[in-house]
Short mmCIF file of C-alpha atoms in Angstrom, two decimals:
data_model
loop_
_atom_site.label_atom_id
_atom_site.label_comp_id
_atom_site.label_asym_id
_atom_site.label_seq_id
_atom_site.Cartn_x
_atom_site.Cartn_y
_atom_site.Cartn_z
CA MET A 1 55.90 8.95 -44.15
CA GLU A 2 52.93 7.74 -46.07
CA VAL A 3 52.19 3.77 -47.16
CA TYR A 4 50.99 2.65 -50.11
CA LYS A 5 50.26 -1.07 -51.15
CA SER A 6 51.32 -2.40 -54.48
CA ASN A 7 51.01 -5.86 -55.54
CA ASN A 8 49.91 -6.81 -51.92
CA LYS A 9 53.36 -5.49 -50.34
CA GLU A 10 53.66 -2.24 -48.40
CA VAL A 11 55.62 0.32 -49.79
CA THR A 12 56.94 3.12 -47.72
CA MET A 13 57.31 6.74 -49.18
CA ASN A 14 58.54 9.88 -47.64
CA ARG A 15 56.02 12.70 -48.11
CA SER A 16 58.40 15.28 -49.24
CA THR A 17 59.10 12.58 -52.29
CA VAL A 18 55.64 12.90 -52.92
CA ASN A 19 55.71 16.65 -53.02
CA LYS A 20 58.93 16.87 -54.73
CA ILE A 21 58.92 14.23 -57.52
CA ILE A 22 55.24 12.49 -58.16
CA LEU A 23 53.13 15.83 -57.68
CA PRO A 24 54.84 18.13 -60.29
CA ILE A 25 54.86 15.03 -62.87
CA LEU A 26 51.27 14.68 -62.51
CA MET A 27 50.48 18.38 -62.70
CA THR A 28 52.45 18.36 -65.68
CA VAL A 29 50.81 15.78 -67.47
CA ILE A 30 47.27 17.50 -66.58
CA ALA A 31 48.54 20.85 -67.37
CA LEU A 32 50.29 20.08 -70.90
CA PRO A 33 46.52 19.50 -72.66
CA GLY A 34 45.63 22.85 -71.13
CA VAL A 35 48.86 24.81 -72.45
CA ALA A 36 48.08 23.27 -75.78
CA LEU A 37 44.74 24.56 -76.17
CA ALA A 38 44.76 28.11 -74.36
CA GLY A 39 48.67 29.52 -74.61
CA ASP A 40 48.63 32.54 -72.33
CA GLY A 41 45.30 31.60 -70.90
CA ALA A 42 46.61 28.12 -69.50
CA ALA A 43 46.35 28.77 -65.93
CA GLU A 44 42.58 29.57 -66.47
CA VAL A 45 41.79 26.52 -68.83
CA THR A 46 43.75 23.79 -67.26
CA GLY A 47 41.23 23.12 -64.46
CA ALA A 48 38.14 23.08 -67.30
CA VAL A 49 40.43 20.53 -69.57
CA ALA A 50 41.22 18.11 -66.77
CA THR A 51 37.49 17.82 -65.67
CA TYR A 52 36.37 17.46 -69.31
CA VAL A 53 39.02 14.54 -69.82
CA THR A 54 38.07 13.10 -66.21
CA ASN A 55 34.26 13.36 -67.14
CA ASN A 56 34.72 11.71 -70.45
CA THR A 57 36.67 9.07 -69.07
CA TRP A 58 34.29 8.02 -66.56
CA MET A 59 31.35 8.08 -69.04
CA LEU A 60 33.10 5.53 -71.20
CA VAL A 61 34.01 3.47 -68.09
CA ALA A 62 30.05 3.65 -67.53
CA THR A 63 29.50 2.52 -71.10
CA PHE A 64 31.25 -0.63 -70.83
CA LEU A 65 29.51 -1.35 -67.74
CA VAL A 66 26.15 -0.80 -69.38
CA PHE A 67 27.48 -3.10 -71.93
CA ILE A 68 28.16 -6.12 -69.58
CA MET A 69 24.53 -5.63 -68.53
CA HIS A 70 23.84 -7.42 -72.02
CA LEU A 71 26.20 -10.41 -70.87
CA GLY A 72 23.84 -10.48 -67.49
CA PHE A 73 20.75 -10.50 -69.39
CA ALA A 74 21.70 -13.29 -71.60
CA SER A 75 23.25 -15.42 -68.64
CA LEU A 76 20.01 -14.74 -66.49
CA GLU A 77 17.40 -15.52 -69.24
CA ALA A 78 19.61 -18.57 -70.39
CA GLY A 79 19.57 -20.07 -67.03
CA LEU A 80 16.08 -19.38 -65.90
CA THR A 81 15.07 -21.33 -69.04
CA ARG A 82 15.45 -25.01 -70.51
CA SER A 83 18.48 -26.43 -72.04
CA LYS A 84 17.01 -26.94 -75.24
CA ASN A 85 16.52 -23.18 -75.93
CA THR A 86 19.89 -22.26 -75.03
CA ILE A 87 21.34 -21.11 -78.14
CA ASN A 88 18.08 -19.31 -79.35
CA ILE A 89 18.17 -17.26 -76.06
CA LEU A 90 22.09 -16.55 -76.45
CA PHE A 91 21.04 -15.75 -80.09
CA LYS A 92 18.59 -13.28 -79.60
CA ASN A 93 20.31 -11.52 -76.76
CA THR A 94 23.46 -11.23 -79.40
CA ALA A 95 21.29 -9.93 -82.08
CA ILE A 96 19.65 -7.42 -79.98
CA ILE A 97 22.85 -5.25 -79.15
CA ALA A 98 23.79 -5.20 -82.65
CA ILE A 99 20.13 -4.06 -83.54
CA GLY A 100 20.14 -1.54 -80.84
CA LEU A 101 23.59 -0.14 -81.71
CA LEU A 102 22.93 0.13 -85.48
CA THR A 103 19.22 1.38 -85.33
CA TYR A 104 20.24 4.18 -82.71
CA ALA A 105 22.90 5.23 -84.76
CA ALA A 106 20.80 5.42 -87.91
CA ILE A 107 17.77 6.84 -86.52
CA GLY A 108 17.15 6.41 -82.70
CA PHE A 109 19.69 9.11 -81.30
CA ASN A 110 18.59 12.01 -83.31
CA LEU A 111 14.62 10.80 -82.68
CA MET A 112 15.56 10.81 -79.01
CA TYR A 113 17.29 13.89 -78.95
CA PRO A 114 15.93 16.00 -81.86
CA GLY A 115 17.12 19.54 -80.45
CA ASP A 116 13.87 21.10 -81.94
CA PHE A 117 10.31 19.47 -81.68
CA SER A 118 8.47 19.71 -84.96
CA ILE A 119 5.02 18.56 -83.42
CA GLY A 120 4.78 20.80 -80.27
CA GLU A 121 6.76 19.16 -77.49
CA PHE A 122 5.63 15.49 -78.87
CA PHE A 123 7.87 14.77 -81.76
CA GLY A 124 10.99 16.01 -83.32
CA PHE A 125 13.68 14.30 -85.52
CA SER A 126 17.06 15.81 -86.65
CA GLY A 127 17.71 13.54 -89.33
CA PHE A 128 19.07 10.18 -90.35
CA GLY A 129 22.75 9.08 -89.16
CA ILE A 130 25.17 10.59 -86.64
CA GLY A 131 28.16 12.65 -86.79
CA VAL A 132 29.31 16.57 -86.25
CA SER A 133 31.80 18.95 -87.00
CA SER A 134 34.87 19.18 -85.16
CA GLU A 135 33.50 22.54 -83.71
CA ASN A 136 30.45 20.67 -82.08
CA MET A 137 32.49 17.79 -80.66
CA MET A 138 32.14 18.78 -77.00
CA VAL A 139 29.07 18.63 -75.18
CA ALA A 140 29.23 21.35 -72.59
CA GLY A 141 27.51 21.89 -69.48
CA ASP A 142 25.40 24.87 -68.41
CA ASP A 143 28.41 26.40 -66.98
CA GLY A 144 30.07 26.12 -70.65
CA VAL A 145 32.60 23.54 -69.16
CA GLY A 146 32.92 20.52 -71.40
CA ILE A 147 31.49 17.27 -69.98
CA TYR A 148 32.39 14.66 -72.55
CA THR A 149 32.66 14.51 -76.40
CA TYR A 150 29.79 13.77 -78.87
CA TRP A 151 30.90 10.31 -79.53
CA THR A 152 30.70 9.24 -75.65
CA ASP A 153 27.25 10.63 -75.46
CA PHE A 154 26.09 8.69 -78.25
CA ILE A 155 27.64 5.40 -77.26
CA PHE A 156 26.71 5.47 -73.69
CA GLN A 157 22.99 6.14 -74.82
CA ALA A 158 23.24 3.82 -77.53
CA MET A 159 24.12 1.14 -74.87
CA PHE A 160 20.64 1.60 -73.33
CA ALA A 161 18.61 1.43 -76.43
CA ALA A 162 18.87 -2.53 -76.56
CA THR A 163 17.79 -2.64 -73.05
CA ALA A 164 14.15 -2.42 -73.67
CA ALA A 165 14.36 -5.33 -76.24
CA THR A 166 16.19 -7.45 -74.02
CA VAL A 167 13.30 -7.30 -71.46
CA VAL A 168 10.97 -8.57 -74.05
CA SER A 169 13.28 -11.21 -74.96
CA GLY A 170 12.86 -13.05 -71.53
CA ALA A 171 9.24 -12.65 -70.99
CA VAL A 172 8.70 -14.32 -74.53
CA ALA A 173 11.05 -17.19 -74.58
CA GLU A 174 10.74 -20.61 -75.34
CA ARG A 175 7.92 -20.36 -77.95
CA ILE A 176 8.52 -17.04 -79.92
CA LYS A 177 9.63 -17.24 -83.80
CA LEU A 178 13.11 -15.86 -83.97
CA HIS A 179 12.53 -13.90 -87.24
CA SER A 180 9.32 -12.12 -85.75
CA PHE A 181 11.22 -11.37 -82.64
CA LEU A 182 14.19 -9.85 -84.63
CA ILE A 183 11.50 -7.76 -86.61
CA PHE A 184 9.69 -6.68 -83.63
CA SER A 185 12.84 -5.79 -81.68
CA THR A 186 14.35 -3.59 -84.63
CA ILE A 187 10.77 -1.76 -85.02
CA TYR A 188 10.19 -1.20 -81.39
CA VAL A 189 14.18 -0.38 -80.55
CA ALA A 190 14.34 2.13 -83.58
CA LEU A 191 11.02 3.90 -83.47
CA VAL A 192 8.98 3.60 -80.21
CA TYR A 193 12.09 3.47 -77.58
CA PRO A 194 13.54 6.72 -78.65
CA TRP A 195 10.70 8.55 -79.72
CA VAL A 196 8.59 8.20 -76.17
CA GLY A 197 12.15 8.66 -74.54
CA SER A 198 12.66 12.24 -76.26
CA TRP A 199 9.28 13.08 -74.21
CA LYS A 200 11.44 13.18 -71.26
CA TRP A 201 15.38 12.80 -72.05
CA GLY A 202 14.68 14.94 -75.17
CA GLY A 203 13.14 17.92 -73.63
CA GLY A 204 9.76 17.12 -74.79
CA TRP A 205 6.46 17.62 -72.90
CA LEU A 206 6.87 15.42 -69.91
CA ASP A 207 9.96 17.02 -69.18
CA ALA A 208 8.30 20.45 -69.32
CA LYS A 209 5.80 19.13 -66.78
CA GLY A 210 8.46 18.33 -64.42
CA PHE A 211 8.10 14.63 -64.83
CA TYR A 212 11.53 12.97 -63.64
CA ASP A 213 13.11 9.41 -64.43
CA PHE A 214 16.92 9.71 -63.47
CA ALA A 215 18.24 6.81 -65.18
CA GLY A 216 15.04 4.97 -66.92
CA SER A 217 13.00 3.03 -64.41
CA THR A 218 10.13 3.87 -67.05
CA LEU A 219 11.94 5.27 -69.87
CA VAL A 220 14.12 2.18 -70.16
CA HIS A 221 12.41 -0.73 -67.90
CA SER A 222 8.75 0.07 -68.26
CA VAL A 223 9.08 0.80 -71.87
CA GLY A 224 10.51 -2.86 -72.46
CA GLY A 225 7.99 -4.21 -69.78
CA TRP A 226 4.82 -2.88 -71.63
CA ALA A 227 6.16 -4.39 -74.70
CA ALA A 228 6.82 -7.61 -72.86
CA LEU A 229 3.14 -7.72 -71.80
CA ALA A 230 1.75 -7.26 -75.11
CA GLY A 231 4.08 -9.93 -76.35
CA VAL A 232 3.29 -12.40 -73.55
CA LEU A 233 -0.58 -11.83 -73.97
CA LEU A 234 -0.45 -12.73 -77.98
CA LEU A 235 1.56 -15.44 -77.46
CA GLY A 236 -0.12 -17.32 -74.78
CA PRO A 237 1.49 -19.58 -72.28
CA ARG A 238 4.07 -22.45 -72.93
CA LEU A 239 2.97 -25.90 -73.57
CA GLY A 240 2.37 -27.64 -70.45
CA LYS A 241 2.41 -24.57 -68.03
CA TYR A 242 -1.15 -24.53 -67.15
CA VAL A 243 -3.02 -27.77 -67.17
CA ASN A 244 -6.59 -28.37 -65.75
CA ASN A 245 -6.12 -24.97 -64.02
CA ASN A 246 -3.15 -26.05 -62.06
CA ILE A 247 0.27 -24.34 -62.54
CA LYS A 248 3.01 -26.51 -63.51
CA PRO A 249 6.46 -25.18 -62.41
CA ILE A 250 8.97 -25.02 -65.27
CA MET A 251 12.35 -24.86 -63.85
CA GLY A 252 15.26 -23.28 -65.45
CA HIS A 253 18.16 -25.59 -66.37
CA ASN A 254 21.10 -23.66 -64.85
CA ILE A 255 20.61 -21.76 -61.62
CA PRO A 256 24.10 -20.77 -61.01
CA LEU A 257 24.54 -19.23 -64.69
CA ALA A 258 21.22 -17.09 -63.71
CA ALA A 259 22.89 -15.93 -60.33
CA ILE A 260 26.06 -14.89 -62.33
CA GLY A 261 23.88 -13.17 -64.39
CA VAL A 262 22.30 -11.12 -61.83
CA PHE A 263 25.73 -10.28 -60.13
CA LEU A 264 26.79 -8.87 -63.68
CA LEU A 265 23.59 -6.89 -64.01
CA TRP A 266 24.25 -5.58 -60.40
CA LEU A 267 27.69 -4.56 -61.61
CA GLY A 268 26.52 -3.20 -64.75
CA TRP A 269 24.15 -0.93 -63.05
CA PHE A 270 26.93 0.90 -61.33
CA GLY A 271 27.54 2.25 -64.94
CA PHE A 272 23.75 2.45 -65.79
CA ASN A 273 22.82 4.71 -62.75
CA GLY A 274 26.33 6.10 -61.91
CA GLY A 275 27.04 7.18 -65.51
CA SER A 276 23.65 8.85 -65.36
CA VAL A 277 24.81 11.51 -63.41
CA LEU A 278 26.35 12.62 -66.85
CA SER A 279 29.70 13.57 -65.19
CA ALA A 280 32.70 12.39 -62.79
CA ASP A 281 31.23 14.52 -60.00
CA PRO A 282 32.56 12.61 -57.11
CA ALA A 283 29.77 13.67 -54.62
CA ALA A 284 27.11 12.70 -56.96
CA VAL A 285 28.46 9.41 -58.62
CA SER A 286 29.19 8.18 -54.93
CA PHE A 287 26.24 9.02 -53.72
CA VAL A 288 24.18 7.02 -56.58
CA PHE A 289 26.47 4.00 -56.07
CA VAL A 290 25.21 3.99 -52.40
CA THR A 291 21.42 4.33 -53.16
CA THR A 292 21.64 1.99 -56.02
CA SER A 293 23.54 -0.77 -54.05
CA LEU A 294 21.46 -0.37 -50.68
CA ALA A 295 18.15 -0.60 -52.82
CA ALA A 296 19.50 -3.75 -54.51
CA ALA A 297 20.00 -5.47 -51.12
CA ALA A 298 16.83 -4.30 -49.56
CA GLY A 299 15.15 -5.98 -52.67
CA ILE A 300 16.74 -9.19 -51.81
CA VAL A 301 15.65 -8.87 -48.31
CA GLY A 302 12.14 -8.21 -49.18
CA ALA A 303 11.79 -10.80 -51.80
CA MET A 304 13.58 -13.40 -49.31
CA ALA A 305 11.17 -12.77 -46.60
CA LEU A 306 8.09 -12.94 -48.58
CA SER A 307 8.96 -15.79 -50.59
CA TRP A 308 9.89 -17.64 -47.72
CA ILE A 309 6.80 -16.93 -45.69
CA LEU A 310 4.36 -17.73 -48.88
CA GLN A 311 6.14 -20.73 -50.16
CA LYS A 312 7.43 -22.27 -46.87
CA LYS A 313 10.75 -22.51 -48.50
CA PRO A 314 13.89 -19.98 -49.41
CA ASP A 315 13.73 -19.44 -53.34
CA LEU A 316 16.82 -18.67 -54.88
CA THR A 317 14.97 -17.35 -58.09
CA MET A 318 12.72 -14.99 -56.03
CA VAL A 319 15.98 -13.59 -54.46
CA LEU A 320 17.63 -13.14 -57.41
CA ASN A 321 14.94 -11.25 -59.13
CA GLY A 322 14.46 -8.99 -55.82
CA ALA A 323 17.95 -8.02 -56.36
CA LEU A 324 16.59 -6.95 -59.96
CA ALA A 325 13.48 -5.36 -58.63
CA GLY A 326 15.45 -3.15 -56.16
CA LEU A 327 17.71 -1.79 -59.04
CA VAL A 328 14.73 -1.17 -61.29
CA GLY A 329 12.94 0.27 -58.49
CA ILE A 330 15.89 2.75 -57.65
CA THR A 331 16.68 4.05 -61.21
CA ALA A 332 14.11 6.57 -61.51
CA GLY A 333 15.40 8.49 -58.38
CA ALA A 334 18.69 7.38 -57.63
CA ASP A 335 20.03 11.02 -57.16
CA VAL A 336 16.99 12.78 -55.56
CA VAL A 337 16.08 10.48 -52.63
CA SER A 338 17.48 9.96 -49.22
CA VAL A 339 19.58 6.99 -48.39
CA MET A 340 16.93 5.44 -46.32
CA SER A 341 14.11 6.22 -48.86
CA ALA A 342 16.32 4.05 -51.38
CA VAL A 343 16.29 1.14 -48.70
CA ALA A 344 12.72 1.62 -48.63
CA ILE A 345 12.14 1.84 -52.36
CA GLY A 346 14.10 -1.32 -52.89
CA PHE A 347 12.56 -3.34 -50.08
CA ILE A 348 8.95 -2.75 -51.53
CA ALA A 349 10.22 -3.49 -55.01
CA GLY A 350 11.43 -7.02 -53.50
CA LEU A 351 7.82 -7.57 -52.13
CA LEU A 352 6.17 -6.58 -55.08
CA VAL A 353 8.14 -8.73 -57.64
CA VAL A 354 7.21 -11.88 -55.47
CA ILE A 355 3.66 -10.93 -55.25
CA PHE A 356 3.50 -10.24 -59.24
CA VAL A 357 5.60 -13.05 -60.17
CA MET A 358 2.89 -15.28 -58.36
CA GLY A 359 0.04 -13.18 -59.45
CA PHE A 360 0.58 -13.32 -63.00
CA ASP A 361 1.33 -16.97 -62.87
CA ARG A 362 -2.42 -17.36 -61.26
CA MET A 363 -3.71 -15.20 -64.28
CA LYS A 364 -1.94 -17.71 -66.63
CA ILE A 365 0.10 -14.84 -68.03
CA ASP A 366 3.48 -17.19 -68.68
CA ASP A 367 6.58 -15.17 -68.08
CA PRO A 368 9.58 -17.52 -67.82
CA VAL A 369 12.01 -15.45 -66.22
CA GLY A 370 9.67 -12.92 -64.31
CA ALA A 371 10.54 -9.83 -66.60
CA ILE A 372 7.36 -8.36 -66.25
CA SER A 373 7.13 -8.16 -62.69
CA VAL A 374 11.05 -6.98 -62.28
CA HIS A 375 10.85 -4.25 -65.09
CA LEU A 376 7.40 -3.27 -65.68
CA VAL A 377 5.73 -3.22 -62.27
CA CYS A 378 8.85 -2.21 -60.34
CA GLY A 379 9.57 0.07 -62.99
CA ILE A 380 6.39 1.69 -62.19
CA TRP A 381 6.81 1.73 -58.53
CA GLY A 382 10.07 3.30 -58.96
CA THR A 383 9.00 6.07 -60.86
CA LEU A 384 6.05 6.56 -58.72
CA ALA A 385 8.25 6.52 -55.55
CA VAL A 386 10.11 9.70 -56.64
CA GLY A 387 6.93 11.66 -56.24
CA ILE A 388 6.40 9.81 -52.49
CA PHE A 389 10.23 10.16 -51.53
CA SER A 390 11.08 13.66 -53.06
CA ALA A 391 9.90 16.65 -51.91
CA ASP A 392 11.26 18.45 -55.19
CA HIS A 393 8.75 15.85 -57.40
CA SER A 394 5.08 15.47 -57.78
CA PHE A 395 3.56 12.17 -57.56
CA SER A 396 0.72 13.43 -59.99
CA THR A 397 2.96 14.54 -62.53
CA GLN A 398 5.03 11.13 -61.86
CA PHE A 399 1.60 9.35 -62.58
CA ILE A 400 0.99 11.14 -66.00
CA GLY A 401 3.92 9.91 -67.26
CA VAL A 402 3.49 6.64 -65.89
CA VAL A 403 0.03 6.26 -67.65
CA ALA A 404 1.25 8.08 -70.97
CA TYR A 405 4.29 5.69 -71.39
CA GLY A 406 1.84 2.89 -70.65
CA ILE A 407 -0.97 3.44 -73.00
CA THR A 408 1.50 4.41 -75.92
CA CYS A 409 4.13 1.68 -75.47
CA PHE A 410 1.49 -1.02 -74.74
CA VAL A 411 -0.57 0.15 -77.70
CA ALA A 412 2.37 0.17 -80.18
CA ALA A 413 3.76 -2.97 -78.84
CA TYR A 414 0.61 -4.83 -79.31
CA ALA A 415 -0.16 -3.34 -82.61
CA ILE A 416 3.45 -4.42 -83.74
CA PHE A 417 3.04 -8.08 -82.31
CA PHE A 418 -0.48 -8.24 -83.70
CA VAL A 419 0.67 -7.71 -87.25
CA LEU A 420 3.29 -10.04 -87.39
CA LYS A 421 0.81 -12.78 -85.57
CA VAL A 422 -1.66 -12.27 -88.58
CA THR A 423 1.10 -12.25 -91.33
CA LEU A 424 4.18 -14.34 -90.50
CA GLY A 425 3.14 -15.71 -87.54
CA ILE A 426 4.89 -15.36 -84.23
CA ARG A 427 4.41 -18.73 -81.94
CA VAL A 428 6.46 -21.82 -83.27
CA ASP A 429 4.64 -24.85 -83.78
CA LYS A 430 3.85 -27.55 -81.35
CA GLU A 431 6.48 -30.24 -82.51
CA GLU A 432 9.12 -27.33 -82.47
CA GLU A 433 8.35 -26.31 -79.00
CA ILE A 434 8.32 -29.58 -77.63
CA GLY A 435 11.82 -30.53 -79.25
CA GLY A 436 13.42 -27.19 -78.37
CA LEU A 437 13.90 -23.91 -80.38
CA ASP A 438 17.57 -24.90 -80.41
CA VAL A 439 17.27 -27.49 -82.94
CA GLY A 440 13.96 -26.23 -84.74
CA GLU A 441 15.48 -22.74 -85.29
CA HIS A 442 19.26 -23.11 -85.19
CA GLY A 443 19.71 -26.88 -86.07
CA MET A 444 22.34 -27.24 -83.09
CA THR A 445 22.35 -27.77 -79.40
CA ALA A 446 24.16 -25.80 -76.61
CA TYR A 447 25.35 -28.81 -74.91
CA ALA A 448 26.60 -31.25 -77.53
CA ASP A 449 28.07 -33.97 -75.11
CA PHE A 450 24.72 -34.20 -73.46
CA GLU A 451 21.27 -35.90 -74.15
CA ILE A 452 18.90 -33.22 -73.76
CA ARG A 453 15.34 -34.94 -72.96
CA SER A 454 12.76 -33.32 -74.78
CA GLY A 455 9.21 -32.69 -73.55
CA ILE A 456 6.82 -30.08 -71.77
#
């Protein structure tokens, strides 16, 4: 006799009922596609078809989990900034996902996965737009068995594309001109992100060297982090942040919203890392779930302990960023490091985010949400950690990859921002910054029934 739970009620079912009724029905449903496709060879094809369908379904589930991350970023960024800039924050995060999807369809996908490189293993491009013939619809693994469809491959990767620009959005918040930010995001996401991504994920020169980045500690997070650093340096700090060599805290207006954002991001990371297995392999996916979660938990503990020691009070914002630090740190090696190594990576990431949030403040590098510390610093740490904790990967190769991405992305982002600065301008004027970007840029407020006090 077996016991099942349905709608919180226990239902008993005889095992013979399961064997005689339910299993034959399930097997028939699974076998029908194989029969239709294989004819006389249905017995051999059924398993492959079932695997193909399962893989494809999991990849689509992972895709919408990654999509939810954009809501997490929007919530976190809005919560950690002032109420007078909320519309601007939400507008940018809404526009970013649209820019990411459209540019990835137009050029990014074929730039990131060119097939053949035209300039060594450094640059390749297989043409504008997306679309394949029906004969090439299935993406097959090394054993020839279908993993997922071409369209699933595209949409999963496209969800990653806008994340790099989202990192930048938080770091430059509360003082950047909206149109300049959108122009930067379009250029960076369309050209820089997929081009440098091809060096590893597209089979380029770093992939040939053995560089490893499972889900994007460097390829996504540090790529965005370098751009964020460039933007912050050219923008300068917010008004009133640093006065007479003193640091004036500028508190976020909705910490509960920020906490919701972090939990949405943590949820989305199961798709971000779990989907990067690129199949529904139960052992691999479940292992990645475990390393991802434990790294986040360790990041919380590390950030909580160090911030409490240094600030003499438990700081929730540091703890929230500690969770994200652990998640970013484990993203490069979630499938190749041990469980206890994942804990160590996350814990160290939690320490690093506290050290660098405070350190950047002392250097007068104003990052309202700690995006540079979380995504750049911990992205670098996570990438290097693969070479430390995985016997199959080289620290020197990981270091070469970090340096290559750092130089290329920082220079590219700095150049784009600099051209925008000397042409269109990148910073709003003093009056608009004091009054808030919601009114200045959008002519509306996020909280119409409340009086928003302006000021620096």
